[in-house]
mmCIF file of C-alpha atoms in Angstrom:
data_model
loop_
_atom_site.group_PDB
_atom_site.id
_atom_site.type_symbol
_atom_site.label_atom_id
_atom_site.label_comp_id
_atom_site.label_asym_id
_atom_site.label_seq_id
_atom_site.Cartn_x
_atom_site.Cartn_y
_atom_site.Cartn_z
ATOM 1 C CA UNK N 1 81.540 6.642 31.766
ATOM 2 C CA UNK N 2 78.309 7.297 29.916
ATOM 3 C CA UNK N 3 75.111 5.478 30.828
ATOM 4 C CA UNK N 4 74.261 2.264 28.979
ATOM 5 C CA UNK N 5 71.517 2.383 26.387
ATOM 6 C CA UNK N 6 70.327 1.326 22.951
ATOM 7 C CA UNK N 7 71.011 2.878 19.559
ATOM 8 C CA UNK N 8 67.970 2.115 17.403
ATOM 9 C CA UNK N 9 68.368 1.870 13.637
ATOM 10 C CA UNK N 10 64.758 0.804 13.121
ATOM 11 C CA UNK N 11 61.637 1.447 15.210
ATOM 12 C CA UNK N 12 58.385 0.699 13.365
ATOM 13 C CA UNK N 13 55.202 2.105 14.821
ATOM 14 C CA UNK N 14 53.650 -0.361 17.262
ATOM 15 C CA UNK N 15 56.728 -2.607 17.478
ATOM 16 C CA UNK N 16 56.530 -4.978 20.456
ATOM 17 C CA UNK N 17 59.707 -6.921 19.685
ATOM 18 C CA UNK N 18 63.259 -5.592 19.750
ATOM 19 C CA UNK N 19 66.212 -7.331 18.106
ATOM 20 C CA UNK N 20 69.181 -6.163 20.165
ATOM 21 C CA UNK N 21 72.753 -6.654 18.974
ATOM 22 C CA UNK N 22 75.691 -6.753 21.405
ATOM 23 C CA UNK N 23 79.176 -6.357 19.958
ATOM 24 C CA UNK N 24 82.462 -7.754 21.216
ATOM 25 C CA UNK N 25 85.042 -6.096 23.434
ATOM 26 C CA UNK N 26 87.897 -6.911 25.788
ATOM 27 C CA UNK N 27 88.249 -8.697 29.087
ATOM 28 C CA UNK N 28 89.333 -5.502 30.872
ATOM 29 C CA UNK N 29 88.907 -1.974 29.493
ATOM 30 C CA UNK N 30 87.350 1.264 30.705
ATOM 31 C CA UNK N 31 87.819 2.923 27.300
ATOM 32 C CA UNK N 32 84.934 4.558 25.481
ATOM 33 C CA UNK N 33 83.056 2.067 23.232
ATOM 34 C CA UNK N 34 82.598 4.603 20.424
ATOM 35 C CA UNK N 35 80.397 3.795 17.441
ATOM 36 C CA UNK N 36 83.218 3.479 14.882
ATOM 37 C CA UNK N 37 85.007 0.577 16.578
ATOM 38 C CA UNK N 38 85.534 -2.447 14.279
ATOM 39 C CA UNK N 39 83.798 -4.782 16.740
ATOM 40 C CA UNK N 40 80.595 -2.741 16.487
ATOM 41 C CA UNK N 41 80.887 -2.096 12.759
ATOM 42 C CA UNK N 42 81.008 -5.863 12.157
ATOM 43 C CA UNK N 43 77.510 -6.136 13.634
ATOM 44 C CA UNK N 44 75.961 -3.586 11.286
ATOM 45 C CA UNK N 45 75.138 -6.026 8.455
ATOM 46 C CA UNK N 46 73.310 -8.204 10.982
ATOM 47 C CA UNK N 47 71.051 -5.254 11.767
ATOM 48 C CA UNK N 48 70.165 -5.085 8.085
ATOM 49 C CA UNK N 49 69.546 -8.846 8.039
ATOM 50 C CA UNK N 50 67.344 -8.630 11.156
ATOM 51 C CA UNK N 51 65.346 -5.784 9.636
ATOM 52 C CA UNK N 52 64.533 -7.963 6.633
ATOM 53 C CA UNK N 53 63.842 -11.125 8.659
ATOM 54 C CA UNK N 54 61.547 -9.382 11.156
ATOM 55 C CA UNK N 55 60.099 -6.297 9.413
ATOM 56 C CA UNK N 56 57.706 -5.491 12.257
ATOM 57 C CA UNK N 57 60.439 -5.513 14.940
ATOM 58 C CA UNK N 58 62.638 -2.709 16.174
ATOM 59 C CA UNK N 59 66.390 -3.230 15.700
ATOM 60 C CA UNK N 60 69.153 -1.682 17.764
ATOM 61 C CA UNK N 61 72.636 -1.936 19.239
ATOM 62 C CA UNK N 62 73.466 -2.270 22.914
ATOM 63 C CA UNK N 63 75.572 0.678 24.101
ATOM 64 C CA UNK N 64 77.951 -0.314 26.905
ATOM 65 C CA UNK N 65 79.462 2.057 29.431
ATOM 66 C CA UNK N 66 82.938 0.755 28.547
ATOM 67 C CA UNK N 67 84.620 -1.645 26.142
ATOM 68 C CA UNK N 68 85.422 -4.354 28.687
ATOM 69 C CA UNK N 69 83.639 -7.286 30.281
ATOM 70 C CA UNK N 70 85.114 -5.923 33.497
ATOM 71 C CA UNK N 71 84.050 -8.723 35.789
ATOM 72 C CA UNK N 72 80.504 -8.805 34.421
ATOM 73 C CA UNK N 73 79.853 -5.051 34.258
ATOM 74 C CA UNK N 74 78.989 -5.376 30.555
ATOM 75 C CA UNK N 75 76.239 -7.874 31.411
ATOM 76 C CA UNK N 76 75.002 -5.481 34.084
ATOM 77 C CA UNK N 77 74.691 -2.854 31.349
ATOM 78 C CA UNK N 78 72.420 -5.134 29.344
ATOM 79 C CA UNK N 79 70.321 -6.005 32.392
ATOM 80 C CA UNK N 80 69.890 -2.311 33.144
ATOM 81 C CA UNK N 81 68.764 -1.720 29.567
ATOM 82 C CA UNK N 82 66.293 -4.616 29.689
ATOM 83 C CA UNK N 83 64.838 -3.272 32.921
ATOM 84 C CA UNK N 84 64.488 0.251 31.544
ATOM 85 C CA UNK N 85 63.223 -0.330 28.013
ATOM 86 C CA UNK N 86 59.897 1.232 27.060
ATOM 87 C CA UNK N 87 57.014 -1.008 28.133
ATOM 88 C CA UNK N 88 56.003 -1.501 24.496
ATOM 89 C CA UNK N 89 58.987 -3.809 24.006
ATOM 90 C CA UNK N 90 57.621 -6.959 25.616
ATOM 91 C CA UNK N 91 59.975 -9.322 23.760
ATOM 92 C CA UNK N 92 63.705 -8.841 23.188
ATOM 93 C CA UNK N 93 65.761 -11.110 20.946
ATOM 94 C CA UNK N 94 69.458 -10.962 21.846
ATOM 95 C CA UNK N 95 72.324 -11.453 19.389
ATOM 96 C CA UNK N 96 75.901 -11.151 20.633
ATOM 97 C CA UNK N 97 79.358 -11.647 19.158
ATOM 98 C CA UNK N 98 82.436 -12.612 21.180
ATOM 99 C CA UNK N 99 82.233 -10.730 24.504
ATOM 100 C CA UNK N 100 78.744 -9.733 23.408
ATOM 101 C CA UNK N 101 77.910 -13.435 23.225
ATOM 102 C CA UNK N 102 78.891 -13.804 26.858
ATOM 103 C CA UNK N 103 76.844 -10.720 27.705
ATOM 104 C CA UNK N 104 73.633 -11.979 26.086
ATOM 105 C CA UNK N 105 73.965 -15.372 27.761
ATOM 106 C CA UNK N 106 74.611 -13.804 31.164
ATOM 107 C CA UNK N 107 71.497 -11.623 30.825
ATOM 108 C CA UNK N 108 69.417 -14.281 29.089
ATOM 109 C CA UNK N 109 67.252 -15.135 32.100
ATOM 110 C CA UNK N 110 65.613 -11.714 32.064
ATOM 111 C CA UNK N 111 61.827 -12.079 31.594
ATOM 112 C CA UNK N 112 61.811 -9.877 28.497
ATOM 113 C CA UNK N 113 64.314 -12.076 26.643
ATOM 114 C CA UNK N 114 62.699 -14.217 23.944
ATOM 115 C CA UNK N 115 65.774 -15.811 22.385
ATOM 116 C CA UNK N 116 69.581 -15.805 22.541
ATOM 117 C CA UNK N 117 72.027 -16.135 19.644
ATOM 118 C CA UNK N 118 75.765 -16.261 20.351
ATOM 119 C CA UNK N 119 78.132 -15.705 17.412
ATOM 120 C CA UNK N 120 81.641 -16.949 18.256
ATOM 121 C CA UNK N 121 80.696 -16.349 21.902
ATOM 122 C CA UNK N 122 83.256 -16.066 24.678
ATOM 123 C CA UNK N 123 82.026 -18.714 27.093
ATOM 124 C CA UNK N 124 84.985 -19.751 29.254
ATOM 125 C CA UNK N 125 84.951 -23.056 31.078
ATOM 126 C CA UNK N 126 83.036 -22.784 34.319
ATOM 127 C CA UNK N 127 80.732 -20.045 33.018
ATOM 128 C CA UNK N 128 77.543 -20.086 35.133
ATOM 129 C CA UNK N 129 74.720 -22.030 33.528
ATOM 130 C CA UNK N 130 71.761 -19.762 32.810
ATOM 131 C CA UNK N 131 68.123 -20.811 32.441
ATOM 132 C CA UNK N 132 67.717 -19.625 28.863
ATOM 133 C CA UNK N 133 64.397 -19.824 27.064
ATOM 134 C CA UNK N 134 64.394 -21.175 23.501
ATOM 135 C CA UNK N 135 65.298 -20.403 20.868
ATOM 136 C CA UNK N 136 68.961 -20.648 21.854
ATOM 137 C CA UNK N 137 71.607 -20.870 19.128
ATOM 138 C CA UNK N 138 75.401 -20.796 19.136
ATOM 139 C CA UNK N 139 77.547 -20.526 15.992
ATOM 140 C CA UNK N 140 81.328 -20.701 15.923
ATOM 141 C CA UNK N 141 84.092 -20.851 13.327
ATOM 142 C CA UNK N 142 86.402 -23.852 13.543
ATOM 143 C CA UNK N 143 89.512 -21.678 12.993
ATOM 144 C CA UNK N 144 88.679 -19.182 15.755
ATOM 145 C CA UNK N 145 91.808 -18.454 17.826
ATOM 146 C CA UNK N 146 90.342 -15.780 20.126
ATOM 147 C CA UNK N 147 87.339 -17.636 21.510
ATOM 148 C CA UNK N 148 87.227 -21.414 21.658
ATOM 149 C CA UNK N 149 84.548 -23.329 19.724
ATOM 150 C CA UNK N 150 85.093 -26.280 22.071
ATOM 151 C CA UNK N 151 83.940 -24.276 25.085
ATOM 152 C CA UNK N 152 80.898 -23.075 23.143
ATOM 153 C CA UNK N 153 79.913 -26.663 22.365
ATOM 154 C CA UNK N 154 80.560 -27.658 25.975
ATOM 155 C CA UNK N 155 78.266 -24.904 27.242
ATOM 156 C CA UNK N 156 75.596 -25.987 24.747
ATOM 157 C CA UNK N 157 75.820 -29.547 26.055
ATOM 158 C CA UNK N 158 75.405 -28.331 29.620
ATOM 159 C CA UNK N 159 72.278 -26.447 28.579
ATOM 160 C CA UNK N 160 70.894 -29.515 26.830
ATOM 161 C CA UNK N 161 71.594 -31.657 29.876
ATOM 162 C CA UNK N 162 69.567 -29.154 31.904
ATOM 163 C CA UNK N 163 66.657 -29.487 29.477
ATOM 164 C CA UNK N 164 67.165 -26.486 27.177
ATOM 165 C CA UNK N 165 67.133 -27.217 23.420
ATOM 166 C CA UNK N 166 70.150 -25.593 21.753
ATOM 167 C CA UNK N 167 70.963 -25.297 18.060
ATOM 168 C CA UNK N 168 74.681 -25.222 17.235
ATOM 169 C CA UNK N 169 76.522 -24.439 14.024
ATOM 170 C CA UNK N 170 80.211 -24.980 13.292
ATOM 171 C CA UNK N 171 81.507 -23.035 10.296
ATOM 172 C CA UNK N 172 84.539 -24.728 8.776
ATOM 173 C CA UNK N 173 87.588 -22.563 7.966
ATOM 174 C CA UNK N 174 86.152 -19.485 9.632
ATOM 175 C CA UNK N 175 87.895 -17.226 12.147
ATOM 176 C CA UNK N 176 86.775 -14.883 14.883
ATOM 177 C CA UNK N 177 85.998 -11.817 12.756
ATOM 178 C CA UNK N 178 83.295 -13.686 10.769
ATOM 179 C CA UNK N 179 84.536 -12.267 7.464
ATOM 180 C CA UNK N 180 85.502 -15.313 5.407
ATOM 181 C CA UNK N 181 81.954 -16.711 5.329
ATOM 182 C CA UNK N 182 79.823 -13.615 5.694
ATOM 183 C CA UNK N 183 76.859 -15.033 3.778
ATOM 184 C CA UNK N 184 76.680 -18.024 6.123
ATOM 185 C CA UNK N 185 76.737 -15.793 9.219
ATOM 186 C CA UNK N 186 73.979 -13.676 7.686
ATOM 187 C CA UNK N 187 71.953 -16.822 7.091
ATOM 188 C CA UNK N 188 72.376 -17.964 10.699
ATOM 189 C CA UNK N 189 71.171 -14.569 11.927
ATOM 190 C CA UNK N 190 68.253 -14.421 9.474
ATOM 191 C CA UNK N 191 67.066 -17.945 10.285
ATOM 192 C CA UNK N 192 67.279 -17.271 14.016
ATOM 193 C CA UNK N 193 65.389 -13.981 13.868
ATOM 194 C CA UNK N 194 62.731 -15.398 11.527
ATOM 195 C CA UNK N 195 62.474 -18.658 13.550
ATOM 196 C CA UNK N 196 63.231 -20.730 10.436
ATOM 197 C CA UNK N 197 66.287 -22.623 11.654
ATOM 198 C CA UNK N 198 66.912 -26.002 10.061
ATOM 199 C CA UNK N 199 66.271 -28.683 12.669
ATOM 200 C CA UNK N 200 66.007 -26.440 15.750
ATOM 201 C CA UNK N 201 67.937 -27.947 18.625
ATOM 202 C CA UNK N 202 70.290 -29.862 16.348
ATOM 203 C CA UNK N 203 74.041 -29.682 15.757
ATOM 204 C CA UNK N 204 75.215 -28.667 12.290
ATOM 205 C CA UNK N 205 78.609 -28.381 10.621
ATOM 206 C CA UNK N 206 78.476 -26.153 7.577
ATOM 207 C CA UNK N 207 80.860 -27.302 4.821
ATOM 208 C CA UNK N 208 83.720 -25.064 3.681
ATOM 209 C CA UNK N 209 82.742 -22.136 1.496
ATOM 210 C CA UNK N 210 83.812 -22.101 -2.119
ATOM 211 C CA UNK N 211 85.651 -18.802 -1.744
ATOM 212 C CA UNK N 212 86.848 -16.364 0.907
ATOM 213 C CA UNK N 213 84.349 -13.502 1.212
ATOM 214 C CA UNK N 214 86.494 -11.100 3.268
ATOM 215 C CA UNK N 215 86.668 -8.320 0.680
ATOM 216 C CA UNK N 216 82.928 -8.500 -0.019
ATOM 217 C CA UNK N 217 82.193 -8.603 3.719
ATOM 218 C CA UNK N 218 84.151 -5.403 4.358
ATOM 219 C CA UNK N 219 82.198 -3.676 1.583
ATOM 220 C CA UNK N 220 78.935 -4.976 3.065
ATOM 221 C CA UNK N 221 79.881 -3.541 6.478
ATOM 222 C CA UNK N 222 80.602 -0.117 4.997
ATOM 223 C CA UNK N 223 77.378 -0.032 3.001
ATOM 224 C CA UNK N 224 75.263 -1.217 5.934
ATOM 225 C CA UNK N 225 76.767 1.456 8.198
ATOM 226 C CA UNK N 226 76.097 4.199 5.664
ATOM 227 C CA UNK N 227 72.590 3.087 4.723
ATOM 228 C CA UNK N 228 71.339 2.244 8.215
ATOM 229 C CA UNK N 229 71.842 5.331 10.394
ATOM 230 C CA UNK N 230 71.095 5.568 14.105
ATOM 231 C CA UNK N 231 67.585 7.007 14.339
ATOM 232 C CA UNK N 232 66.938 7.056 18.062
ATOM 233 C CA UNK N 233 69.010 6.749 21.234
ATOM 234 C CA UNK N 234 67.530 5.211 24.358
ATOM 235 C CA UNK N 235 69.301 5.757 27.686
ATOM 236 C CA UNK N 236 68.949 3.989 30.992
ATOM 237 C CA UNK N 237 67.409 6.470 33.400
ATOM 238 C CA UNK N 238 67.022 4.397 36.559
#
């Protein structure tokens, strides 16, 4: 297995904040998480959105050692990265999809973390409750059959009961791949990164979209991947 790290697609001079995206995976897998996997490609438009919402921040992708959660090894990868980042990055905003959502929550107590966004996160019942610092946002499609929106809402309620404000969004008629309502997912990411969420800490159900955006979303993924190349690779050295 290769060492965990970060693939930066943007690194402005003097950047003190890093927006770090964590893609989905599998419960158990030691396979190579290569850069052309669909789960990672789906995150590429969010890197473009983050670049626009926070132009002074660096933007990058978490690079796991393997594709699987593997009993929490994926979260260990993120913790290792957070510990080993250049000192200039004093604030890290975490955005994770599916397994990546579980990863960013599990590592969310790290002192460098300045916000956690879970997109269709995999948060099984009984998941340990973390002391996350706001902003904390979870968004889930109501038609998701791979990860359960009910468990996401239940975890959010546990956080609220412990005193952590949590913003939640339910996207009607949306599945796990986040393709049918791509513009709404982009908006959730942009508002979170720019700290412009409507009613932070509230619960919101977004009405059904007028049309399915799957074809346009696939085109957006391809264009974002081509126009936003990896510019710098950071590796964990300790």
